[in-house]
Short mmCIF file of C-alpha atoms in Angstrom, two decimals:
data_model
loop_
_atom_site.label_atom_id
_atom_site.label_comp_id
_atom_site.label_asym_id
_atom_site.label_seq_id
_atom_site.Cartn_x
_atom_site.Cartn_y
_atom_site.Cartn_z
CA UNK A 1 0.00 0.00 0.00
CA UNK A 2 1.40 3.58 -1.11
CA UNK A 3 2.27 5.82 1.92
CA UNK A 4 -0.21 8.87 2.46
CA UNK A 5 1.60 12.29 2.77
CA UNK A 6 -0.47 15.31 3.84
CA UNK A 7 0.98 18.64 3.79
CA UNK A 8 -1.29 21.31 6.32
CA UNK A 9 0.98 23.60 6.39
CA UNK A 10 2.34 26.64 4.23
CA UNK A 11 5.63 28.88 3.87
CA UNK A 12 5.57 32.57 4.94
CA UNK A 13 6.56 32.90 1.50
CA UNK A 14 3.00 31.08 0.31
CA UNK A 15 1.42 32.89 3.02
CA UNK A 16 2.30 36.23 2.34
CA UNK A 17 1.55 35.77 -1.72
CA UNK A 18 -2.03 34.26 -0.83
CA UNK A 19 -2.44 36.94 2.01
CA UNK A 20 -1.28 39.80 -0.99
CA UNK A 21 -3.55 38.17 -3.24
CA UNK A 22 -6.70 38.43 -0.99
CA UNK A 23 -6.21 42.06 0.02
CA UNK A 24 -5.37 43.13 -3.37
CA UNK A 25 -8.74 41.81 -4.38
CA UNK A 26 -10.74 42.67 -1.50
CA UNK A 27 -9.74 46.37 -1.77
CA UNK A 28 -10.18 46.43 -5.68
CA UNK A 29 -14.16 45.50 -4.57
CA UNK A 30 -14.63 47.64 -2.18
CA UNK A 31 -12.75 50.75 -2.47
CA UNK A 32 -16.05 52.97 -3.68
CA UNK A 33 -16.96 52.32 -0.14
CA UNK A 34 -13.88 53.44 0.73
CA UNK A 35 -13.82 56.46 -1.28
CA UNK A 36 -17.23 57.48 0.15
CA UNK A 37 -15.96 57.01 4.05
CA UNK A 38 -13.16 59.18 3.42
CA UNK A 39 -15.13 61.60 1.64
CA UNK A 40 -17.79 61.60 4.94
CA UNK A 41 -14.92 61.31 7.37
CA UNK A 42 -13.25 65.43 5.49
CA UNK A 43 -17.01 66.75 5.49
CA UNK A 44 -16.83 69.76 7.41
CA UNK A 45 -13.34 69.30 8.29
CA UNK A 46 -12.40 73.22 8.83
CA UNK A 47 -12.44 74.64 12.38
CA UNK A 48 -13.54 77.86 10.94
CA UNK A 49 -16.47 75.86 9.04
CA UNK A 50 -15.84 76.98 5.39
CA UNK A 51 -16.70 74.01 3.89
CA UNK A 52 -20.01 72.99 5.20
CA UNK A 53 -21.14 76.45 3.39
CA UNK A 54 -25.06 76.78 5.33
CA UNK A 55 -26.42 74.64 3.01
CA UNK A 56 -25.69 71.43 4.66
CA UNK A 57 -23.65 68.52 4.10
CA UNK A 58 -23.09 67.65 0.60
CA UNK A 59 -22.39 63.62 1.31
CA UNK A 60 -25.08 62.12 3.34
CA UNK A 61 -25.01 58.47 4.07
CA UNK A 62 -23.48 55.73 2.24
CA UNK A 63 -25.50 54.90 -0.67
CA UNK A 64 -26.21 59.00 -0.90
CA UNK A 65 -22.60 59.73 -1.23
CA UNK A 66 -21.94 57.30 -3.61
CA UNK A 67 -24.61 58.47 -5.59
CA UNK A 68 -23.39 61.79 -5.32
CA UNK A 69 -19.75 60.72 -6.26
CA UNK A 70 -20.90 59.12 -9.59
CA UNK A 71 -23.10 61.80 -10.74
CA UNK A 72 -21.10 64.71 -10.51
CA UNK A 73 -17.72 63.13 -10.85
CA UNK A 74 -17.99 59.98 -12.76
CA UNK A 75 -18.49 56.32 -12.23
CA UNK A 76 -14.66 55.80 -12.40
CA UNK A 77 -14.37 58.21 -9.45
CA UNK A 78 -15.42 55.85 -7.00
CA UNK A 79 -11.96 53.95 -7.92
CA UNK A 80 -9.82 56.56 -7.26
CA UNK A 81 -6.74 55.97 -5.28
CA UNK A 82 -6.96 52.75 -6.50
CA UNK A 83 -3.48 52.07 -7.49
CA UNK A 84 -1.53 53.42 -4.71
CA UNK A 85 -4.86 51.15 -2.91
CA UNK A 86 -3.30 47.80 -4.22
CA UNK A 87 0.16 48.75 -3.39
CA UNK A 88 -0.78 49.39 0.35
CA UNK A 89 -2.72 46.04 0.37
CA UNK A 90 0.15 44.35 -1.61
CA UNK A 91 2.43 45.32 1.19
CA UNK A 92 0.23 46.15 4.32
CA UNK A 93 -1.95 42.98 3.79
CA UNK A 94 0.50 40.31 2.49
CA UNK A 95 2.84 41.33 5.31
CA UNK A 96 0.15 41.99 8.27
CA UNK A 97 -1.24 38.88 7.97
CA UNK A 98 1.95 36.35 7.08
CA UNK A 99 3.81 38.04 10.01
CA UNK A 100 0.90 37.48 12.36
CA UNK A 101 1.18 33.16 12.54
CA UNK A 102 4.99 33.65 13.30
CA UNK A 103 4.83 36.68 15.87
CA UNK A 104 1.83 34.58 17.33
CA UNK A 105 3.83 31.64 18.12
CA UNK A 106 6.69 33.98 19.42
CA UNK A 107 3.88 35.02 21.90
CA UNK A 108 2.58 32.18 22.81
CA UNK A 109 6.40 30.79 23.77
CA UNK A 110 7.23 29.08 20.34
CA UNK A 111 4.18 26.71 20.65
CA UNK A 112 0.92 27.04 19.08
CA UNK A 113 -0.07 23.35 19.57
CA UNK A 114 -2.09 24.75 22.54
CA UNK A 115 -4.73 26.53 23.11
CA UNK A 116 -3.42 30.77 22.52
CA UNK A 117 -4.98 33.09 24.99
CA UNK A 118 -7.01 35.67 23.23
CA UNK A 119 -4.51 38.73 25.04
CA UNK A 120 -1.57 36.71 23.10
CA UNK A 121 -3.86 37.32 19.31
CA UNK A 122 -3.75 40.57 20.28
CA UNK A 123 -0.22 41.31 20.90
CA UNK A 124 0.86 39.75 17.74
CA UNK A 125 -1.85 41.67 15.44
CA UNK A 126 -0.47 45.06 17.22
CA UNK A 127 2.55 44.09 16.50
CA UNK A 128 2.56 43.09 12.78
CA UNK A 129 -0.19 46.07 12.33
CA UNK A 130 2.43 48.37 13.17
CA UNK A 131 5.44 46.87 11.14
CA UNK A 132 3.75 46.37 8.13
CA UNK A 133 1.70 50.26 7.85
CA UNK A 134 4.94 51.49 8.86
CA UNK A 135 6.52 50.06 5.51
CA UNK A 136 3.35 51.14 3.64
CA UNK A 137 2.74 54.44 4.74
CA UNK A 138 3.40 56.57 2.00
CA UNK A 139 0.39 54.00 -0.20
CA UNK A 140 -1.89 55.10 2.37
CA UNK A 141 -1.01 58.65 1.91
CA UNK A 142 -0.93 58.62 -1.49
CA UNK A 143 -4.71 56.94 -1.71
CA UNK A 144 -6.29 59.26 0.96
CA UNK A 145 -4.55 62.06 -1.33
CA UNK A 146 -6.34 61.23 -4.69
CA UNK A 147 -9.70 60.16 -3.16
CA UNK A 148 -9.53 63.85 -1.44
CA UNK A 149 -9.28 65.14 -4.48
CA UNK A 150 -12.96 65.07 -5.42
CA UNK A 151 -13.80 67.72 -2.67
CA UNK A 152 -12.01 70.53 -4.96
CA UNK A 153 -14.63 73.00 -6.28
CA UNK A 154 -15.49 72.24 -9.79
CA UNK A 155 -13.07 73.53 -12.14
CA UNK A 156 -10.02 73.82 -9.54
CA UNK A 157 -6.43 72.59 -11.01
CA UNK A 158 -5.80 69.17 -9.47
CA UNK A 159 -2.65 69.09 -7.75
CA UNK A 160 -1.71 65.41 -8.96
CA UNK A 161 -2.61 63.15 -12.53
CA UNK A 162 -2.21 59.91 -10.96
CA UNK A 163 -0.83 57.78 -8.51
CA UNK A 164 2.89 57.86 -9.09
CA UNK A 165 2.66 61.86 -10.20
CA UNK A 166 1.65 62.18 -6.62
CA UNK A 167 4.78 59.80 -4.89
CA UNK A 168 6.82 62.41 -6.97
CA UNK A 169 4.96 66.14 -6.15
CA UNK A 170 4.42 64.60 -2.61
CA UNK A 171 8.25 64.32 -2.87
CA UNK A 172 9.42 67.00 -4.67
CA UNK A 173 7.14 69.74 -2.70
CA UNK A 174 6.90 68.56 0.53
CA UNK A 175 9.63 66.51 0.49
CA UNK A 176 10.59 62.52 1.55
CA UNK A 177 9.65 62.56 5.18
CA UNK A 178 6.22 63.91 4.01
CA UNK A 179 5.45 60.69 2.32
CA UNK A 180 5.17 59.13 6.37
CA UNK A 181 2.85 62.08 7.10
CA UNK A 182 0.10 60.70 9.61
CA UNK A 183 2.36 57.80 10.80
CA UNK A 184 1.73 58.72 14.59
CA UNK A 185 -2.26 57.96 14.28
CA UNK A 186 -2.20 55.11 10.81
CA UNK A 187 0.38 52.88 13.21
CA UNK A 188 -2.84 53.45 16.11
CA UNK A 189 -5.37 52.88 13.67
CA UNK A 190 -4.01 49.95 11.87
CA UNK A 191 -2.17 48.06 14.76
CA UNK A 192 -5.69 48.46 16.59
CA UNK A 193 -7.74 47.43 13.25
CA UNK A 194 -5.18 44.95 12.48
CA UNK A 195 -6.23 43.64 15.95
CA UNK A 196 -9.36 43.17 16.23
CA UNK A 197 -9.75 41.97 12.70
CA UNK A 198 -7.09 39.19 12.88
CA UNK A 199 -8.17 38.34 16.55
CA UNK A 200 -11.45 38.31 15.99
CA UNK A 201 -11.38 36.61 13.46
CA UNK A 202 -9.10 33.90 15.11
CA UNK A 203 -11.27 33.52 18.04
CA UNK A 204 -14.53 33.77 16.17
CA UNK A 205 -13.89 30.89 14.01
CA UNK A 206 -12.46 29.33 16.77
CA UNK A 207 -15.44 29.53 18.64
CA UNK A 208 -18.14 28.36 15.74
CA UNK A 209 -15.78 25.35 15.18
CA UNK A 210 -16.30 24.11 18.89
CA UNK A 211 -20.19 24.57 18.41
CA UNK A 212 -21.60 21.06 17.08
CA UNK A 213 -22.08 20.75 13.18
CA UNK A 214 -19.72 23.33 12.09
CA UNK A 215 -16.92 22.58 10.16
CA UNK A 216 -13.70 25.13 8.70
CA UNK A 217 -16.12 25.59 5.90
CA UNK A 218 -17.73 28.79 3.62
CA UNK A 219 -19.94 29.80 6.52
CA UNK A 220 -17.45 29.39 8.95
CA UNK A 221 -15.73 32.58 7.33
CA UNK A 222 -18.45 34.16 6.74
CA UNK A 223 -19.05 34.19 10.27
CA UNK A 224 -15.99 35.33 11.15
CA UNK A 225 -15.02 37.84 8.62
CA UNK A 226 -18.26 39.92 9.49
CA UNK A 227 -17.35 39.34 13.17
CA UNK A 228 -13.66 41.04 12.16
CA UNK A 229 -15.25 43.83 10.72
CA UNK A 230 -17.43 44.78 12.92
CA UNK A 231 -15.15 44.82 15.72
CA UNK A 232 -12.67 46.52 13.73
CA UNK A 233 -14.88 49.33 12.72
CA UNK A 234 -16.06 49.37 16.52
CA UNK A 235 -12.75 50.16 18.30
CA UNK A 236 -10.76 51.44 15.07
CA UNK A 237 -12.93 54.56 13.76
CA UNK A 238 -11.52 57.56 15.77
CA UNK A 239 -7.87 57.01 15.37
CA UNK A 240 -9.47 56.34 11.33
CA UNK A 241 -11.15 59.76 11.18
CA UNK A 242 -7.96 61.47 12.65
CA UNK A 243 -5.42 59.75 10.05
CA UNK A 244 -7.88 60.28 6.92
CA UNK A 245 -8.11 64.37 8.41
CA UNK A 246 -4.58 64.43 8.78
CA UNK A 247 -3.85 62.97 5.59
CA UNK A 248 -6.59 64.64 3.50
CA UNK A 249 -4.52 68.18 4.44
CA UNK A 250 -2.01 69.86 6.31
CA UNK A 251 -4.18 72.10 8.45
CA UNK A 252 -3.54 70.18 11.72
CA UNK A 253 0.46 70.16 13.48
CA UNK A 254 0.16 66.92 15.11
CA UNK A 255 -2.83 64.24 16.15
CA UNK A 256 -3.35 66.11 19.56
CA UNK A 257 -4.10 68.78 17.61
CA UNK A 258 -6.83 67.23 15.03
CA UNK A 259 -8.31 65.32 17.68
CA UNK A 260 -9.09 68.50 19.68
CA UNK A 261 -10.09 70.75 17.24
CA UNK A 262 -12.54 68.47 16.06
CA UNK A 263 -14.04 68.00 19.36
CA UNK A 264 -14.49 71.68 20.02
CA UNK A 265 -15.62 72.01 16.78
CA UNK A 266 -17.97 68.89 15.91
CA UNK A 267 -18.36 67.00 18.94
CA UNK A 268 -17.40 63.58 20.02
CA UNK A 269 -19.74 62.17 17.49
CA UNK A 270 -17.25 63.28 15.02
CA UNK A 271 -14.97 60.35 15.55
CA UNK A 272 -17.36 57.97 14.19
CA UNK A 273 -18.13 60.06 10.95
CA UNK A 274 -18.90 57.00 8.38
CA UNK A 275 -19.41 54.58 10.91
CA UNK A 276 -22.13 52.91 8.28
CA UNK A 277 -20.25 53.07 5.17
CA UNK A 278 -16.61 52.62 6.97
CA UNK A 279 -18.80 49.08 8.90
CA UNK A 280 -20.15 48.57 4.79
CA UNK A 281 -16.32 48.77 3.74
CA UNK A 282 -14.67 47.11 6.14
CA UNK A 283 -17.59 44.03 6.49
CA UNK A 284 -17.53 43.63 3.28
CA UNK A 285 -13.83 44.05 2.76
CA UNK A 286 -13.18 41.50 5.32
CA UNK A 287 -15.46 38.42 4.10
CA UNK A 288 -14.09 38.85 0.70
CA UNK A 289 -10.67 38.95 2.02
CA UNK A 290 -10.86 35.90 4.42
CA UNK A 291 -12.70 34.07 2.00
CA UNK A 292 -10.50 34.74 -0.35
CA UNK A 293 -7.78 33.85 1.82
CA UNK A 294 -8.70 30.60 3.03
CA UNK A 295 -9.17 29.31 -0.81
CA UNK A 296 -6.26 30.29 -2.10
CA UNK A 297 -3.93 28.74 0.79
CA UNK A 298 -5.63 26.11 -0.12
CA UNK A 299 -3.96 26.18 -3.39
CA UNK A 300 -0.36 25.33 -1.79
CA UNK A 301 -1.67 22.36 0.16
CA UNK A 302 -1.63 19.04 -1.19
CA UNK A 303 -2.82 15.46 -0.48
CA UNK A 304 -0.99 12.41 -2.16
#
């Protein structure tokens, strides 16, 4: 009788081309989402209150600002920072979540054959959070740049063409340290997103697979990828709002300062601008992504 080999597990290399892979095409479906929460979270940004103009706010809601988007800008606008979108995920994602198996076992003392505390899941998803958007900073820059640029009154020059036209005016105007612009609250926001989205995710399949008649199937992550983004959404939107504000201009000198001018000037409530559409995004964004993820690993594993 032939001998049975069974190979369960991957490379980081595998992992972080599958984890690249799942991003990349998770972002490419959702970023008009994406595009509209950014566009919510810079509504009304000024302290002085220029922009809201007494008429009220131009975006409202998710659907409405997409609608709004498309009508006056274009269908294709809704894809705009698209490109510098897949770079971030190509490097954010694919390292984020290929880092996170290795750093978790680091946590848990080299050995993952037992149980790993939930406080452990979330030490090593801060931790590879804030390596990998540390790397892929100036993407994220880059994309909140472009999809800001819709907000210009009609007729106004745009200050870049494209994607790599804005690497090099961000560059040549600001100069290379402004490419990590916003690092301070994007290494909060995506360690803590990066967080609850891998750890939840983690312990919420974890949990469904110990309930009777579930099995590490479709539903299972399903299950778990909405539970990712909800949580993620939950405890990641203020730091969020800040970085997109900080990112979307240079008004503000430093995160103290964004946070509390926009609490004098909007409120607490403020920090959870596009709660619907960023919970739409990021929902969405991480079923697709997980499910994604969990075929194509299984791509690189083989029965004989």
């Amino acid at each position: 009788m032939a001998d049975l080999s069974h190979r369960t597990e991957i490379s980081f290399a595998e992992t972080f081309i599958c984890s690249a892979f799942a991003a990349c095409f998770a972002e490419l479906c959702t970023i008009p989402l994406d595009t509209a929460k950014v566009r919510l979270q810079l509504q009304k940004r000024s302290v002085s209150g220029e922009e809201s103009g007494g008429g009220g706010a131009k975006y409202k809601g998710l659907l409405g600002t997409v609608a709004t988007i498309a009508r006056e800008e274009g269908l294709l606008a809704l894809w705009k920072g698209i490109i510098p979108g897949l770079h971030r995920q190509f490097i954010y994602g694919g390292l984020r979540i290929s880092l996170y198996v290795p750093v978790k076992a680091f946590c848990a003392g080299g050995n993952l054959l037992g149980e790993v505390s939930l406080f452990q899941k979330i030490v090593a998803a801060l931790i590879t959070g804030a390596i990998a958007i540390t790397l892929a900073n100036p993407t994220d820059l880059v994309k909140v740049r472009l999809q800001a640029e819709g907000k210009l009154p009609a007729g106004a020059p745009r200050r870049y063409t494209g994607a790599l036209n804005a690497y090099y005016t961000i560059i040549k105007e600001e100069g290379v340290v402004a490419l990590w612009t916003g690092l301070g609250p994007n290494i909060a926001r995506n360690a803590i997103i990066n967080a609850a989205e891998l750890a939840s995710y983690d312990q919420v399949k974890q949990t469904v697979l110990k309930i009777p008649g579930f099995t590490d199937n479709i539903f299972t992550h399903l299950l778990a990828g909405l539970g990712a983004g909800f949580f993620a959404v939950l405890i990641g939107s203020p730091v969020d709002v800040v970085k997109s504000r900080m990112m979307g201009d240079s008004i503000y000198k430093s995160t103290l300062d964004c946070m509390v001018k926009t609490l004098n000037v909007e409120g607490a409530l403020a920090f959870y601008k596009g709660f619907l559409p960023n919970f739409g995004r990021l929902g969405s964004w991480n079923v697709i992504m997980f499910l994604t993820l969990e075929q194509v690993k299984k791509l690189f594993i083989w029965e004989v």
